[in-house]
Amino acid sequence: MEYSSDGIERMPLHAFTEKAYLDYSMYVILDRALPHIGDGLKPVQRRIIYAMSELGLSATAKYKKSARTVGDVLGKFHPHGDSACYEAMVLMAQPFSYRYPLIDGQGNWGSSDDPKSFAAMRYTESRLTPYAQLLLSELGQGTVEWTPNFDGTLKEPAMLPARLPNILLNGSAGIAVGMATDIPPHNLREVARALMHLLESPKATLEALCEHIQGPDYPTAASVITPREDILAMYRKGIGSIRMRAEWTREQGDIVVTALPHQVSGSRVQEQIAAQMNAKKLPMVEDLRDESDHENPTRLVIVPRSNRVDVKRLMLHLFATTDLERTYRINLNMIGLNARPQVRDLRGLLVEWLEFRFETVRRRLQFRLDKVLARLHVLDGLLIAYLNIDEVIAIIRHEDDPKAKLMKRFTLSDQQAEAILNLKLRHLARIEEMEIRAEQKALAAERDKLEKLLGSKARMKTLIRKEIQADAEKYGDARRSPIVAADASEALDQAELSSSEPLTVVLSEKGWVRAAKGHEIDPVTLNYKAGDSFLGAARLRGNQPVIFLDSNGRAYSLPARGLPSARGQGEPLTGRLSPPPGAVFHAVLGGDMRQWYLLASDAGYGFQVRLKQLVANKKAGKAVLTLPKGAEVLPPAPIVDPESDRIAAVTSDGRMLVCPVSELPAMARGKGNKIIGIPPKRVAERLEYVVAIASVPVDGKLVIHAGKRHFTLKPADLDAYQGERGRRGNKLPRGLQKVDALSVE
């Protein structure tokens, strides 16, 4: 830095701009956008709450115009715009924005549908809520530092002495320079239990604390659907995301949405659904109504077109395409006790807040102890005066400087002598001496108690724990946002969104295909070409793809709607698809794209696959099942429940093995894992191979077909063939060892 000849300060432009920007950045970070870990408030919020307490606007006081509060805040503590100040005030009064509102508003303070629709501050009235006492009750007890206001004429608290971590209870959101914060609200009782557990077990792990804090608790009844492991990871890192989903029920066939995610507008959701209906992208919805009123703040009615609509699937589509499901960014960034911004994990946050609370309580107790000691000191002087009342009166009457004489005569301090001189004549009665001794006794007991508390960390812990428990009982409530496990939302594709009629696609042994209307048709009875016969059929809808498998393990797909009618004999698939030379089609699949299938080769290898993963939008198809040398493809077996179904595999040698389907991997393509053990050489030479495979539900029965004979095995009978995946299995009874097929009942 240098100065010109006329005394003007000069400095390089880059140095000036860098310093100015850094100063501005620090101001925005520390004095505007980020909350403090102690009271969880930003400066403007802290000043509003303090100004209201100075105006006497407690929870039991009369309401006062909001403009009066804003005027005091701007004139005394916060010289900024009145609209920004009033908006901060409104936010703390909205029960749909704050989990535990700090301000009790009267008048129009906005609605969940439009939070910005609040009336001007000259119309609304306000006062503090009972919950605000958690921030203010200890303010005048020496608990916090006081700093000069912007013009140095008043003092304001640098922080409010919060009795609970408001930073977690109400959360916060803000954007500073180069950093932001997004702290979700939490349930008071859950946080209090976690704090008490941490006081009892200072080495408690994050997992132990999360047994009490289940997750964020927003001021809405919508569900938190984030998995527990993701919530734990978010609390461990201090960053992450939370997903919320609207609550809905069925009423007389209609879908009624009763709760929306946090800060989601019902009118906005209605617009999003209506836009899809107008674009003909939601044919399964007939009508949409908003029946919200004062008794039911959220009641959005969706009317399905018919009873056949898969309501659960429809709602998963709406969750994926509208604000009925929403993701919230989490960033636990705040200003710590060291006056620096930092992202904190949940455990570190609670530990640091307890440090703040310990210091606050220590200062409160020390402040009270100093008061007690000062009063005891004065009482000692008054007692001396009463014991020597005549001499004291004589000194006061005859001495020019009675204060100095009293101090010298009775060895009194300045405070004691001043207290004696300030006595009124009425206090010279005999009863006053008894009252002084009683007060001395009570204060001495309080002094001993305070000294014990200040001298013992264990006693301090107990006191803080009792205070947290009492506050939780007084101000706590039940969780509003339930935490539930939910299916992932998934938008319907264009084919599923189109209305369609039921079709039955029939494939013949020679690879001819056709489609019959309806699902009631018996495909075996259809007319086939000479030398041809029925191979397989799939029941689906015209807007769904039909999938074919060939003998090389490749999958192909075609739109079901474009296939030839079953009134004729169809047409060969090779006219529409291009399989490798020598490959023949041997299976047809269709229907629910989420259906699981068991895909296996007769070498005894297989895996689980979803039907949608077999869709191949090209004539040459795609490789799905890798075949070992000499192996062939088995017909896919439908799986009812991948977690509980059991595989039954039978070899040409008459051996059967039963094992859980869950032991096979879920894959899109590949060879799979070994199901039943057959030596590769025997498969290659076709000496032994798997002849049939089936997936049997928990309560299902397995039917073994061998020539003209068939035998039914109940679930308990299958246990005799249960074994580890990849084993050889057990021999079937004589007469059933030449198995032709397996079926499930």
XYZ file of C-alpha atoms in Angstrom:
745
model
C 0.000 0.000 0.000
C 1.234 3.518 -0.796
C 0.018 7.092 -0.589
C -0.048 9.806 -3.277
C 1.318 13.311 -2.783
C -2.131 14.550 -1.738
C -2.515 11.794 0.900
C -4.846 9.519 -1.078
C -4.393 5.812 -0.337
C -3.321 3.759 -3.339
C -3.164 -0.015 -3.790
C -3.155 -2.448 -6.719
C -6.625 -3.246 -8.061
C -6.156 -7.030 -7.710
C -5.171 -6.630 -4.028
C -8.124 -4.366 -3.320
C -10.675 -6.617 -5.042
C -9.264 -9.727 -3.354
C -9.444 -8.138 0.110
C -12.950 -6.730 -0.526
C -14.263 -10.059 -1.756
C -12.731 -11.994 1.147
C -14.192 -9.531 3.647
C -17.590 -9.847 1.993
C -17.318 -13.648 1.950
C -16.494 -13.850 5.647
C -19.378 -11.516 6.460
C -21.877 -13.599 4.459
C -20.618 -16.873 5.965
C -20.391 -15.793 9.603
C -23.034 -13.052 9.887
C -25.768 -13.908 7.434
C -26.160 -17.344 5.846
C -24.921 -20.040 8.248
C -26.437 -20.924 11.648
C -24.416 -21.344 14.836
C -24.250 -24.760 16.453
C -25.158 -23.300 19.855
C -28.658 -21.920 19.219
C -29.124 -22.998 15.601
C -29.994 -19.454 14.508
C -28.680 -17.035 11.925
C -28.020 -13.460 13.130
C -31.289 -12.042 11.749
C -33.308 -14.807 13.418
C -31.469 -14.335 16.724
C -32.118 -10.596 16.641
C -35.816 -11.061 15.906
C -36.263 -13.447 18.829
C -34.257 -11.200 21.184
C -36.123 -8.048 20.081
C -39.474 -9.753 20.702
C -38.374 -10.838 24.166
C -37.297 -7.243 24.916
C -40.751 -6.066 23.783
C -42.304 -8.451 26.315
C -43.946 -10.584 23.617
C -43.874 -13.851 25.569
C -46.233 -16.745 24.866
C -48.718 -15.383 27.444
C -48.567 -11.731 26.330
C -50.986 -10.028 23.963
C -50.207 -10.138 20.272
C -48.450 -7.073 18.888
C -48.241 -5.813 15.312
C -45.410 -7.468 13.390
C -44.360 -4.068 12.039
C -43.473 -3.056 15.610
C -41.131 -6.017 15.952
C -39.545 -5.460 12.538
C -39.061 -1.783 13.351
C -37.271 -2.610 16.600
C -35.062 -5.203 14.888
C -34.036 -2.818 12.095
C -33.634 0.238 14.308
C -31.706 -1.408 17.113
C -29.862 -4.483 15.835
C -30.159 -5.287 12.117
C -29.843 -2.331 9.690
C -31.024 -4.164 6.576
C -34.164 -4.364 4.426
C -37.521 -4.675 6.160
C -38.900 -7.220 3.638
C -35.998 -9.643 4.195
C -36.353 -9.269 7.958
C -40.107 -9.849 7.823
C -39.681 -12.923 5.590
C -37.265 -14.410 8.126
C -39.864 -13.709 10.809
C -42.648 -15.332 8.761
C -40.571 -18.468 8.215
C -40.191 -18.949 11.978
C -43.976 -18.653 12.379
C -45.102 -21.117 9.676
C -45.902 -24.552 11.194
C -45.465 -26.152 7.753
C -41.946 -24.677 7.410
C -40.611 -24.968 10.969
C -40.904 -28.220 12.901
C -41.081 -26.251 16.168
C -42.167 -22.660 15.314
C -40.567 -19.898 17.374
C -43.231 -17.286 16.625
C -46.977 -17.504 17.202
C -48.629 -15.549 14.396
C -52.143 -14.149 14.138
C -53.488 -13.268 10.716
C -52.439 -14.475 7.268
C -48.978 -16.011 7.574
C -49.102 -17.931 4.273
C -50.167 -21.481 3.476
C -48.394 -24.714 2.620
C -49.730 -24.300 -0.935
C -48.131 -20.868 -1.242
C -45.745 -19.987 1.623
C -45.138 -16.536 0.124
C -48.823 -15.534 0.294
C -48.527 -13.983 3.778
C -50.056 -10.572 4.521
C -47.967 -7.419 4.982
C -46.436 -6.836 8.413
C -48.836 -3.953 9.109
C -51.712 -6.446 9.113
C -50.293 -9.420 11.017
C -49.676 -9.747 14.736
C -47.254 -11.966 16.580
C -45.728 -13.116 19.824
C -43.268 -15.825 20.848
C -44.272 -19.478 21.218
C -43.723 -21.449 24.440
C -40.930 -23.342 22.640
C -38.971 -20.065 22.294
C -38.375 -20.185 26.052
C -35.863 -22.971 25.356
C -33.724 -20.254 23.766
C -34.471 -17.326 26.087
C -35.105 -18.619 29.613
C -31.440 -18.385 30.702
C -30.567 -15.194 28.819
C -30.244 -12.863 31.816
C -28.201 -15.287 33.918
C -24.689 -14.552 32.695
C -24.761 -17.440 30.218
C -23.694 -15.677 27.010
C -21.431 -12.938 25.775
C -22.921 -9.551 24.908
C -21.678 -7.468 21.990
C -22.369 -3.843 20.974
C -25.040 -3.347 18.328
C -24.206 -1.739 14.972
C -24.042 1.815 16.352
C -22.617 0.950 19.765
C -25.590 2.322 21.732
C -27.021 -1.038 22.857
C -25.874 -4.530 23.721
C -27.136 -7.689 22.031
C -26.419 -11.358 22.803
C -23.793 -12.970 20.599
C -25.759 -16.197 21.032
C -28.917 -17.407 22.766
C -28.459 -19.960 25.585
C -30.411 -22.831 23.997
C -31.416 -25.628 26.373
C -31.761 -28.090 23.440
C -29.950 -28.276 20.054
C -32.290 -26.106 18.001
C -29.845 -26.575 15.114
C -31.200 -30.129 14.769
C -34.781 -29.574 15.920
C -35.686 -26.894 13.359
C -32.824 -27.344 10.925
C -31.638 -24.565 8.644
C -30.987 -23.729 4.997
C -28.769 -21.057 3.516
C -26.345 -20.213 0.732
C -23.125 -18.382 1.589
C -20.085 -17.709 -0.590
C -18.510 -20.987 -1.664
C -20.585 -23.041 0.766
C -24.171 -23.805 1.711
C -26.115 -25.500 4.485
C -29.137 -27.794 4.410
C -29.877 -29.153 7.879
C -33.139 -31.117 8.172
C -35.450 -30.837 11.209
C -35.601 -33.646 13.779
C -37.923 -34.866 16.492
C -37.337 -33.243 19.885
C -37.901 -36.400 21.916
C -35.571 -38.468 19.721
C -32.780 -35.873 19.923
C -33.247 -35.565 23.694
C -32.959 -39.347 24.108
C -29.774 -39.372 22.022
C -28.280 -36.574 24.152
C -29.125 -38.417 27.375
C -27.584 -41.599 25.976
C -24.438 -39.659 25.031
C -24.235 -38.198 28.549
C -24.478 -41.687 30.044
C -22.116 -43.268 27.466
C -19.658 -40.648 26.147
C -18.106 -43.238 23.791
C -21.444 -44.165 22.203
C -21.157 -44.921 18.478
C -23.140 -43.281 15.712
C -25.146 -46.488 15.299
C -26.111 -46.397 18.990
C -27.201 -42.762 18.718
C -29.242 -43.567 15.600
C -31.214 -46.097 17.625
C -32.758 -42.972 19.172
C -32.595 -40.550 16.227
C -34.335 -42.559 13.519
C -33.915 -39.861 10.892
C -35.163 -36.371 9.962
C -38.688 -35.468 11.093
C -40.269 -32.890 8.795
C -43.414 -30.873 9.646
C -45.537 -33.104 7.397
C -47.042 -36.586 7.619
C -45.408 -37.691 4.351
C -43.107 -40.708 4.663
C -39.314 -40.730 4.682
C -38.411 -43.642 2.374
C -34.615 -43.388 2.473
C -33.138 -46.778 3.523
C -31.656 -46.912 7.026
C -28.145 -47.615 5.732
C -28.313 -44.443 3.597
C -29.518 -42.418 6.592
C -26.608 -43.771 8.654
C -24.166 -42.888 5.864
C -25.629 -39.376 5.684
C -25.206 -38.883 9.449
C -21.690 -40.347 9.289
C -20.477 -38.001 6.525
C -22.641 -34.983 7.277
C -23.779 -34.869 3.645
C -26.286 -36.932 1.673
C -29.933 -36.833 0.688
C -33.361 -37.760 2.036
C -36.324 -38.924 -0.042
C -39.898 -38.215 0.988
C -43.050 -39.694 -0.501
C -46.671 -38.573 -0.243
C -49.114 -40.601 1.849
C -52.182 -42.010 0.067
C -55.142 -44.290 0.736
C -57.991 -45.907 -1.209
C -61.537 -44.637 -0.671
C -64.325 -46.300 -2.671
C -61.932 -47.050 -5.525
C -60.434 -43.538 -5.622
C -56.846 -42.657 -4.689
C -56.723 -39.980 -1.981
C -53.402 -38.223 -1.291
C -53.493 -37.101 2.358
C -49.967 -35.753 2.956
C -47.381 -34.178 0.647
C -43.593 -34.012 1.054
C -42.061 -31.028 2.847
C -42.535 -27.691 1.002
C -44.420 -29.338 -1.883
C -47.424 -27.403 -3.186
C -50.647 -29.333 -3.772
C -51.565 -27.065 -6.675
C -48.180 -27.741 -8.279
C -48.724 -31.511 -8.042
C -52.196 -31.073 -9.504
C -50.734 -29.133 -12.443
C -48.131 -31.858 -13.073
C -50.746 -34.647 -13.125
C -53.177 -32.587 -15.230
C -50.403 -31.883 -17.765
C -49.855 -35.621 -18.236
C -53.606 -36.182 -18.612
C -53.906 -33.424 -21.222
C -50.959 -34.871 -23.148
C -52.727 -38.289 -23.236
C -49.875 -39.757 -21.199
C -52.037 -40.922 -18.310
C -54.937 -42.906 -19.850
C -55.554 -44.881 -16.651
C -56.663 -41.709 -14.785
C -60.195 -40.452 -15.419
C -60.457 -37.428 -13.105
C -58.461 -35.298 -10.661
C -59.964 -33.224 -7.834
C -58.619 -31.066 -4.998
C -60.893 -31.487 -1.968
C -58.580 -29.777 0.548
C -60.256 -27.682 3.267
C -59.630 -26.542 6.849
C -60.360 -30.003 8.263
C -58.284 -31.759 5.589
C -55.425 -29.418 4.585
C -54.266 -31.967 1.993
C -56.822 -34.062 0.107
C -56.001 -34.658 -3.538
C -58.352 -37.188 -5.196
C -57.201 -39.202 -8.232
C -59.952 -41.242 -9.931
C -58.722 -44.350 -11.866
C -60.473 -45.141 -15.131
C -61.508 -48.624 -13.986
C -61.096 -51.162 -11.202
C -58.600 -53.082 -13.377
C -55.982 -50.312 -13.119
C -52.906 -51.384 -11.147
C -53.147 -48.587 -8.563
C -49.806 -49.356 -6.919
C -48.017 -49.253 -10.278
C -49.821 -46.011 -11.182
C -48.698 -44.371 -7.935
C -45.093 -45.487 -8.495
C -45.290 -43.756 -11.880
C -46.682 -40.557 -10.328
C -43.996 -40.654 -7.625
C -41.352 -40.797 -10.371
C -42.844 -38.057 -12.556
C -44.319 -35.528 -10.080
C -43.463 -33.861 -6.772
C -45.409 -36.552 -4.907
C -41.905 -37.865 -4.235
C -39.036 -35.495 -3.616
C -35.356 -35.627 -2.716
C -33.833 -33.196 -0.223
C -30.139 -32.395 -0.130
C -28.535 -32.732 3.315
C -25.425 -30.753 4.281
C -24.736 -30.413 8.016
C -22.629 -27.269 7.593
C -22.636 -24.794 10.494
C -20.498 -22.393 12.502
C -18.917 -24.237 15.414
C -17.731 -23.185 18.842
C -14.413 -22.231 17.258
C -16.287 -19.646 15.112
C -15.429 -21.545 11.918
C -17.815 -23.138 9.404
C -17.505 -26.893 9.059
C -19.563 -29.911 7.950
C -20.194 -32.108 10.981
C -21.278 -35.693 11.413
C -24.197 -36.335 13.767
C -22.116 -37.640 16.654
C -19.621 -34.780 16.417
C -22.487 -32.293 16.279
C -24.100 -33.667 19.455
C -20.764 -33.847 21.292
C -19.940 -30.239 20.389
C -23.396 -29.018 21.369
C -23.045 -30.731 24.751
C -19.779 -28.812 25.213
C -21.751 -25.624 24.548
C -24.415 -26.708 27.007
C -21.887 -27.591 29.709
C -20.303 -24.140 29.383
C -23.724 -22.448 29.413
C -24.801 -24.297 32.560
C -21.414 -23.645 34.207
C -21.763 -19.923 33.547
C -25.340 -19.950 34.802
C -24.355 -21.693 38.030
C -21.315 -19.449 38.521
C -23.456 -16.361 37.926
C -25.933 -17.532 40.532
C -23.138 -18.485 42.952
C -21.614 -15.015 42.626
C -25.017 -13.513 43.392
C -25.475 -15.779 46.420
C -21.995 -15.010 47.761
C -22.525 -11.281 47.310
C -25.859 -11.448 49.143
C -24.352 -13.544 51.962
C -21.603 -10.963 52.290
C -24.186 -8.192 52.617
C -26.239 -10.221 55.106
C -23.162 -10.729 57.271
C -22.778 -6.946 57.457
C -26.483 -6.402 58.215
C -26.325 -8.977 61.012
C -23.383 -7.150 62.565
C -25.423 -3.967 62.400
C -28.423 -5.548 64.125
C -26.248 -7.005 66.863
C -24.790 -3.505 67.464
C -27.801 -1.431 66.481
C -27.443 1.305 69.103
C -23.797 1.937 68.312
C -24.527 1.925 64.553
C -27.287 4.514 65.018
C -24.996 6.678 67.150
C -22.260 6.596 64.526
C -24.733 7.530 61.787
C -26.113 10.419 63.885
C -22.858 11.939 65.076
C -20.132 11.134 62.529
C -19.390 13.329 59.529
C -18.319 10.293 57.494
C -20.414 7.446 58.952
C -19.504 5.007 56.138
C -15.774 5.147 56.829
C -16.360 4.966 60.591
C -18.609 1.901 60.245
C -16.067 0.151 58.025
C -13.286 0.825 60.526
C -15.285 0.062 63.678
C -16.847 -3.226 62.564
C -14.352 -4.268 59.853
C -16.921 -4.000 57.099
C -16.485 -3.866 53.358
C -17.700 -1.001 51.227
C -20.737 -3.038 50.066
C -21.685 -3.991 53.623
C -21.402 -0.424 54.902
C -23.453 0.864 51.955
C -26.169 -1.702 52.679
C -26.333 -0.649 56.349
C -26.608 3.025 55.439
C -29.410 2.213 52.991
C -31.534 0.524 55.683
C -34.953 2.061 56.298
C -36.175 2.690 59.825
C -38.936 0.101 59.438
C -36.279 -2.587 58.906
C -34.819 -2.032 62.370
C -37.504 -4.194 63.950
C -36.539 -7.318 65.878
C -38.203 -9.601 63.300
C -35.743 -8.476 60.623
C -32.875 -10.193 62.416
C -34.766 -13.501 62.310
C -35.471 -13.047 58.599
C -31.801 -12.322 57.918
C -30.722 -15.483 59.699
C -33.343 -17.521 57.777
C -32.192 -16.024 54.472
C -28.560 -16.705 55.424
C -29.369 -20.339 56.106
C -31.211 -20.789 52.798
C -28.485 -19.039 50.799
C -25.737 -20.995 52.538
C -27.470 -24.237 51.557
C -27.789 -22.990 47.973
C -24.122 -21.933 47.986
C -23.006 -25.391 49.084
C -25.158 -27.007 46.420
C -23.816 -24.734 43.688
C -20.228 -25.289 44.741
C -20.742 -29.057 44.690
C -22.252 -28.847 41.212
C -19.440 -26.675 39.877
C -16.826 -28.901 41.456
C -18.171 -32.192 40.046
C -18.531 -33.041 36.347
C -20.694 -36.035 37.242
C -23.168 -33.783 39.104
C -23.173 -31.389 36.165
C -23.982 -34.285 33.814
C -26.849 -35.361 36.035
C -28.240 -31.816 36.182
C -28.026 -31.358 32.395
C -29.600 -34.766 31.820
C -32.547 -33.943 34.119
C -33.056 -30.581 32.416
C -33.016 -32.187 28.952
C -35.513 -34.820 30.099
C -37.813 -32.182 31.620
C -37.709 -30.053 28.455
C -38.422 -33.119 26.296
C -41.504 -33.925 28.371
C -42.704 -30.320 28.256
C -42.105 -29.446 24.604
C -41.735 -32.828 22.853
C -44.262 -34.518 20.607
C -44.637 -37.668 18.522
C -42.842 -38.125 15.191
C -44.777 -36.699 12.242
C -42.841 -38.112 9.284
C -42.903 -41.930 9.480
C -39.825 -43.775 8.220
C -40.932 -46.660 5.999
C -39.407 -49.062 3.509
C -40.832 -48.508 0.027
C -40.480 -49.772 -3.532
C -38.432 -47.587 -5.855
C -40.554 -45.288 -7.974
C -40.428 -46.071 -11.661
C -42.023 -44.202 -14.536
C -44.148 -46.233 -16.917
C -42.778 -46.416 -20.446
C -44.781 -45.150 -23.385
C -46.047 -48.608 -24.261
C -47.458 -49.212 -20.784
C -49.100 -45.782 -20.780
C -51.069 -46.624 -23.929
C -54.387 -48.354 -23.457
C -54.325 -51.872 -24.871
C -56.371 -54.997 -25.219
C -55.296 -58.422 -23.900
C -53.530 -60.705 -26.381
C -52.278 -64.285 -26.430
C -49.143 -64.739 -28.561
C -48.695 -68.303 -29.848
C -45.419 -69.821 -31.086
C -45.302 -73.110 -33.027
C -42.574 -75.754 -33.175
C -41.525 -74.530 -36.644
C -41.159 -70.928 -35.438
C -44.454 -69.509 -36.712
C -46.057 -66.765 -34.608
C -49.527 -65.205 -34.327
C -51.591 -63.240 -31.790
C -55.148 -63.978 -30.644
C -57.376 -61.440 -28.891
C -58.119 -62.193 -25.245
C -56.552 -64.479 -22.655
C -59.258 -67.149 -22.640
C -58.173 -68.868 -25.855
C -56.650 -72.368 -25.682
C -53.613 -72.160 -28.029
C -53.279 -75.953 -28.291
C -56.616 -76.180 -30.143
C -55.620 -73.730 -32.873
C -55.100 -74.932 -36.429
C -51.428 -75.565 -37.333
C -49.689 -76.279 -40.611
C -49.057 -79.905 -41.533
C -46.086 -81.223 -39.569
C -46.214 -78.299 -37.137
C -47.646 -78.090 -33.596
C -47.964 -75.894 -30.529
C -44.707 -74.913 -28.733
C -45.547 -72.099 -26.323
C -47.787 -69.106 -25.583
C -47.546 -65.816 -23.686
C -50.473 -63.826 -22.317
C -49.872 -60.074 -22.348
C -51.292 -56.778 -23.614
C -50.916 -55.242 -27.032
C -48.756 -52.386 -25.769
C -46.159 -54.773 -24.333
C -43.262 -56.434 -26.131
C -43.229 -60.193 -26.649
C -39.863 -61.914 -26.103
C -38.493 -64.988 -27.902
C -35.509 -67.176 -26.982
C -33.582 -69.251 -29.468
C -31.477 -72.389 -29.094
C -28.251 -70.327 -28.991
C -29.301 -68.445 -25.843
C -30.165 -65.208 -27.676
C -33.229 -63.073 -26.834
C -35.387 -61.160 -29.324
C -38.405 -58.893 -28.896
C -41.256 -57.618 -31.043
C -44.281 -55.395 -30.304
C -47.225 -57.693 -29.631
C -49.665 -55.339 -31.364
C -48.026 -55.792 -34.789
C -48.144 -59.624 -34.924
C -50.437 -61.404 -37.414
C -53.897 -62.472 -36.313
C -54.583 -65.962 -34.995
C -57.415 -66.339 -37.514
C -54.732 -67.556 -39.906
C -51.706 -69.713 -39.225
C -49.398 -66.766 -38.618
C -46.039 -66.118 -40.224
C -42.469 -67.313 -39.607
C -40.444 -65.325 -37.079
C -37.440 -65.384 -39.398
C -39.298 -62.872 -41.559
C -39.058 -60.291 -38.774
C -35.975 -61.424 -36.870
C -32.468 -62.515 -37.903
C -31.298 -65.443 -35.751
C -27.874 -67.063 -36.450
C -27.830 -69.915 -38.968
C -29.101 -73.171 -37.474
C -30.774 -71.494 -34.455
C -34.423 -72.303 -33.755
C -36.883 -70.485 -31.523
C -37.923 -72.514 -28.533
C -39.627 -70.185 -25.981
C -41.965 -67.191 -25.921
C -42.411 -64.857 -22.920
C -44.463 -61.750 -22.138
C -46.536 -59.883 -19.569
C -45.286 -58.033 -16.508
C -41.841 -56.648 -17.340
C -40.888 -56.887 -13.639
C -41.449 -60.668 -13.534
C -38.398 -62.734 -12.569
C -37.425 -65.845 -14.552
C -34.934 -68.649 -14.034
C -32.787 -68.892 -17.154
C -30.694 -72.071 -17.349
C -28.850 -74.452 -19.658
C -29.143 -78.243 -19.450
C -25.492 -78.291 -18.311
C -26.891 -77.298 -14.906
C -25.941 -73.597 -14.883
C -28.382 -70.687 -14.522
C -29.248 -67.285 -13.089
C -32.185 -65.014 -12.261
C -33.234 -62.369 -14.773
C -36.075 -59.862 -15.021
C -38.194 -60.016 -18.150
C -37.441 -56.379 -19.054
C -33.732 -57.259 -19.243
C -34.465 -59.654 -22.124
C -35.899 -56.940 -24.376
C -33.703 -56.532 -27.486
C -34.704 -53.796 -29.899
C -32.834 -55.103 -32.922
C -33.479 -57.885 -35.425
C -30.338 -59.813 -34.478
C -31.387 -59.906 -30.807
C -28.802 -60.048 -28.027
C -26.807 -62.804 -26.309
C -28.301 -63.627 -22.911
C -27.382 -67.189 -21.881
C -23.853 -68.512 -22.415
C -23.911 -72.243 -23.183
C -21.146 -74.636 -22.087
C -19.865 -77.082 -24.720
C -22.614 -79.481 -25.818
C -25.296 -77.775 -23.684
C -28.749 -76.632 -24.781
C -31.160 -73.982 -23.513
C -33.928 -74.998 -21.104
C -37.362 -73.298 -21.178
C -37.332 -70.316 -18.730
C -39.120 -70.998 -15.424
C -41.146 -68.159 -13.813
C -40.147 -67.178 -10.255
C -42.885 -66.114 -7.821
C -40.635 -64.749 -5.045
C -36.841 -64.572 -5.533
C -36.337 -64.617 -1.767
C -38.382 -67.710 -0.869
C -38.815 -69.885 -4.002
C -36.849 -73.127 -4.382
C -35.302 -74.549 -7.563
C -36.028 -78.133 -8.516
C -33.648 -79.540 -11.166
C -33.876 -83.087 -12.593
C -31.200 -84.785 -14.714
C -31.515 -87.463 -17.374
C -29.891 -89.813 -14.851
C -32.971 -89.557 -12.610
C -31.379 -87.307 -9.975
C -33.177 -84.311 -8.467
C -31.752 -81.458 -6.386
C -33.743 -78.766 -4.557
C -32.039 -75.523 -3.418
C -33.044 -71.862 -2.784
C -33.462 -69.600 -5.812
C -31.817 -66.806 -3.776
C -28.479 -68.631 -4.103
C -28.427 -67.830 -7.824
C -27.218 -64.381 -8.921
C -29.442 -61.791 -10.613
C -27.790 -61.086 -13.984
C -28.641 -59.575 -17.352
C -26.494 -62.060 -19.290
C -23.905 -64.762 -18.719
C -23.454 -68.430 -17.887
C -24.785 -68.239 -14.336
C -23.873 -70.362 -11.332
C -23.960 -74.156 -11.032
C -27.394 -75.414 -9.940
C -26.856 -79.191 -10.027
C -23.535 -80.937 -10.466
C -22.989 -82.770 -13.778
C -19.452 -83.492 -15.056
C -18.817 -81.248 -18.130
C -17.550 -84.225 -20.139
C -20.845 -86.081 -19.678
C -22.751 -82.985 -20.843
C -20.501 -82.522 -23.876
C -21.020 -86.174 -24.869
C -24.752 -85.915 -24.011
C -24.443 -88.791 -21.518
C -26.185 -86.771 -18.802
C -27.932 -83.387 -18.769
C -30.764 -81.518 -17.049
C -34.113 -82.507 -18.539
C -36.355 -80.124 -16.595
C -36.181 -77.268 -14.131
C -38.831 -75.425 -12.106
C -39.147 -72.708 -9.443
C -41.429 -73.829 -6.614
C -43.092 -71.265 -4.259
C -43.097 -71.768 -0.477
C -46.540 -73.381 -0.420
C -46.402 -74.792 -3.973
C -46.433 -78.416 -5.099
C -44.097 -79.923 -7.691
C -45.597 -82.334 -10.244
C -43.171 -84.782 -11.922
C -44.269 -86.063 -15.334
C -42.663 -89.327 -16.514
C -44.371 -90.835 -19.562
C -48.001 -91.467 -18.644
C -47.230 -91.322 -14.940
C -47.093 -88.235 -12.772
C -46.243 -87.765 -9.118
C -46.973 -84.746 -6.865
C -44.487 -83.648 -4.205
C -45.697 -81.416 -1.364
C -43.357 -78.817 0.217
C -42.399 -81.282 2.976
C -41.627 -83.991 0.369
C -39.192 -81.653 -1.388
C -37.068 -81.466 1.774
C -35.799 -84.987 1.049
C -34.112 -83.635 -2.093
C -32.885 -80.393 -0.503
C -29.130 -79.873 -0.730
C -26.362 -77.417 -1.325
C -26.357 -75.744 -4.715
C -24.021 -77.559 -7.126
C -24.408 -81.025 -5.551
C -25.436 -84.167 -7.481
C -28.862 -84.482 -5.851
C -30.758 -87.629 -4.825
C -32.224 -90.379 -6.986
C -35.947 -90.213 -7.724
C -38.099 -93.305 -6.968
C -37.985 -96.151 -9.483
C -40.445 -95.496 -12.294
C -40.008 -91.710 -12.092
C -36.399 -91.519 -13.197
C -37.201 -90.917 -16.883
C -38.667 -87.439 -16.348
C -40.254 -85.632 -19.271
C -41.276 -82.380 -17.580
C -41.894 -80.582 -14.278
C -44.874 -78.391 -13.434
C -45.906 -76.374 -10.379
C -49.305 -76.294 -8.701
